[in-house]
Coordinates of C-alpha atoms in Angstrom, one line a residue:
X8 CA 0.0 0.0 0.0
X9 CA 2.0 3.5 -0.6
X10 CA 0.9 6.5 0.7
X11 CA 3.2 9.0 -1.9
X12 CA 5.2 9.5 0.8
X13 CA 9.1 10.0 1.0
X14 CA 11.8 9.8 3.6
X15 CA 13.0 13.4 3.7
X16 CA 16.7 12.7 5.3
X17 CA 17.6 10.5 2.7
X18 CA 17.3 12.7 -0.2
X19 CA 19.5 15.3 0.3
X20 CA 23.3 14.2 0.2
X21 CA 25.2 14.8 3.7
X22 CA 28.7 13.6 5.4
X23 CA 27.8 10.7 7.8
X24 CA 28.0 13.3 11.1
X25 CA 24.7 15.0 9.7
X26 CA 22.9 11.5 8.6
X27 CA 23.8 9.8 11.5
X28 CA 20.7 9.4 14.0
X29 CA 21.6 6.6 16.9
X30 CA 25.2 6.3 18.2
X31 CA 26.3 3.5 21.5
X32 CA 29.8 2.4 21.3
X33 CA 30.9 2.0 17.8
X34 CA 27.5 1.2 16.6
X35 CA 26.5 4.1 14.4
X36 CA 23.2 3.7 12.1
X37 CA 20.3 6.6 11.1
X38 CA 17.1 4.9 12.5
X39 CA 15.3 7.7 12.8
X40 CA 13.4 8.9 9.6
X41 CA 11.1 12.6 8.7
X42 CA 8.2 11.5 5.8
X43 CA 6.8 13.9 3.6
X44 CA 3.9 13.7 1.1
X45 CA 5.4 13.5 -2.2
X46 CA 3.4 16.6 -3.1
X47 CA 5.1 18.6 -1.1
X48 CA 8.8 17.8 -1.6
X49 CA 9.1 20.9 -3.1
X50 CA 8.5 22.5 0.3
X51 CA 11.6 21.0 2.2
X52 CA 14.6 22.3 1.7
X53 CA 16.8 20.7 3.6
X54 CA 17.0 17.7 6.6
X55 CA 20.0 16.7 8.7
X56 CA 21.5 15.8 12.1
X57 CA 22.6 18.1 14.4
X58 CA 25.7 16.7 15.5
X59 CA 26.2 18.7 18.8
X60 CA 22.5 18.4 19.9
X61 CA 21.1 15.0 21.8
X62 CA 17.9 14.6 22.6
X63 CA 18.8 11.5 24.7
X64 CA 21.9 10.0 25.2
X65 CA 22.5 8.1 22.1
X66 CA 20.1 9.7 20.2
X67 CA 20.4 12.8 17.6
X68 CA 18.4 15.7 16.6
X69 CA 16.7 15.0 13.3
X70 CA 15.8 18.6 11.8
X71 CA 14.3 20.0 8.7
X72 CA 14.0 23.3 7.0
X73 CA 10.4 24.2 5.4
X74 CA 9.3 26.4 3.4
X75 CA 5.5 27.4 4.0
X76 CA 4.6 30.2 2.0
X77 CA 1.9 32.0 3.2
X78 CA -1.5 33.2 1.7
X79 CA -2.0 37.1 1.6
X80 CA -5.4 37.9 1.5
X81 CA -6.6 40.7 -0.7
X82 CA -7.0 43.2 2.5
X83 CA -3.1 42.5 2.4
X84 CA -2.9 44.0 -0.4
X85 CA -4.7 47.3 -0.7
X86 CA -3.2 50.6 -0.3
X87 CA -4.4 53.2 2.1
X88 CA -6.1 56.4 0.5
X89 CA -4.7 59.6 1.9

């Protein structure tokens, strides 16, 4: 069954400190995944690991950049008469 969903932090390229999600010991693996309808790919614009941050011990932040572009209305848009 698909949803026309993707995995976000695998489609942009990255060095393995910014793809890299669990860490214990040497074991290093990204287990930790951000989906996105298809539709709106065109919205992220980027998705990666904060290396620095840990949101518990062996685990990384997993972060992603949107763009949401927002609706003006047309009272946005009128001028004011003087």
């Amino acid at each position: 069954m698909t949803y026309d969903l993707f995995l976000a932090n695998t489609f942009f390229k990255k060095r393995e400190e910014h793809v890299i999600t669990y860490k214990s010991g040497s074991s290093k693996t990204q287990i930790d995944f951000l989906l996105m309808r298809k539709g709106d790919r065109i919205t992220c614009k980027d998705c990666k690991v904060i290396p620095g941050e840990s949101v518990a011990n062996q685990h990384r932040l997993l972060v992603m950049d949107v763009h949401i572009r927002r609706e003006t209305k047309e009272q946005d848009l009128e001028v004011p008469k003087d």
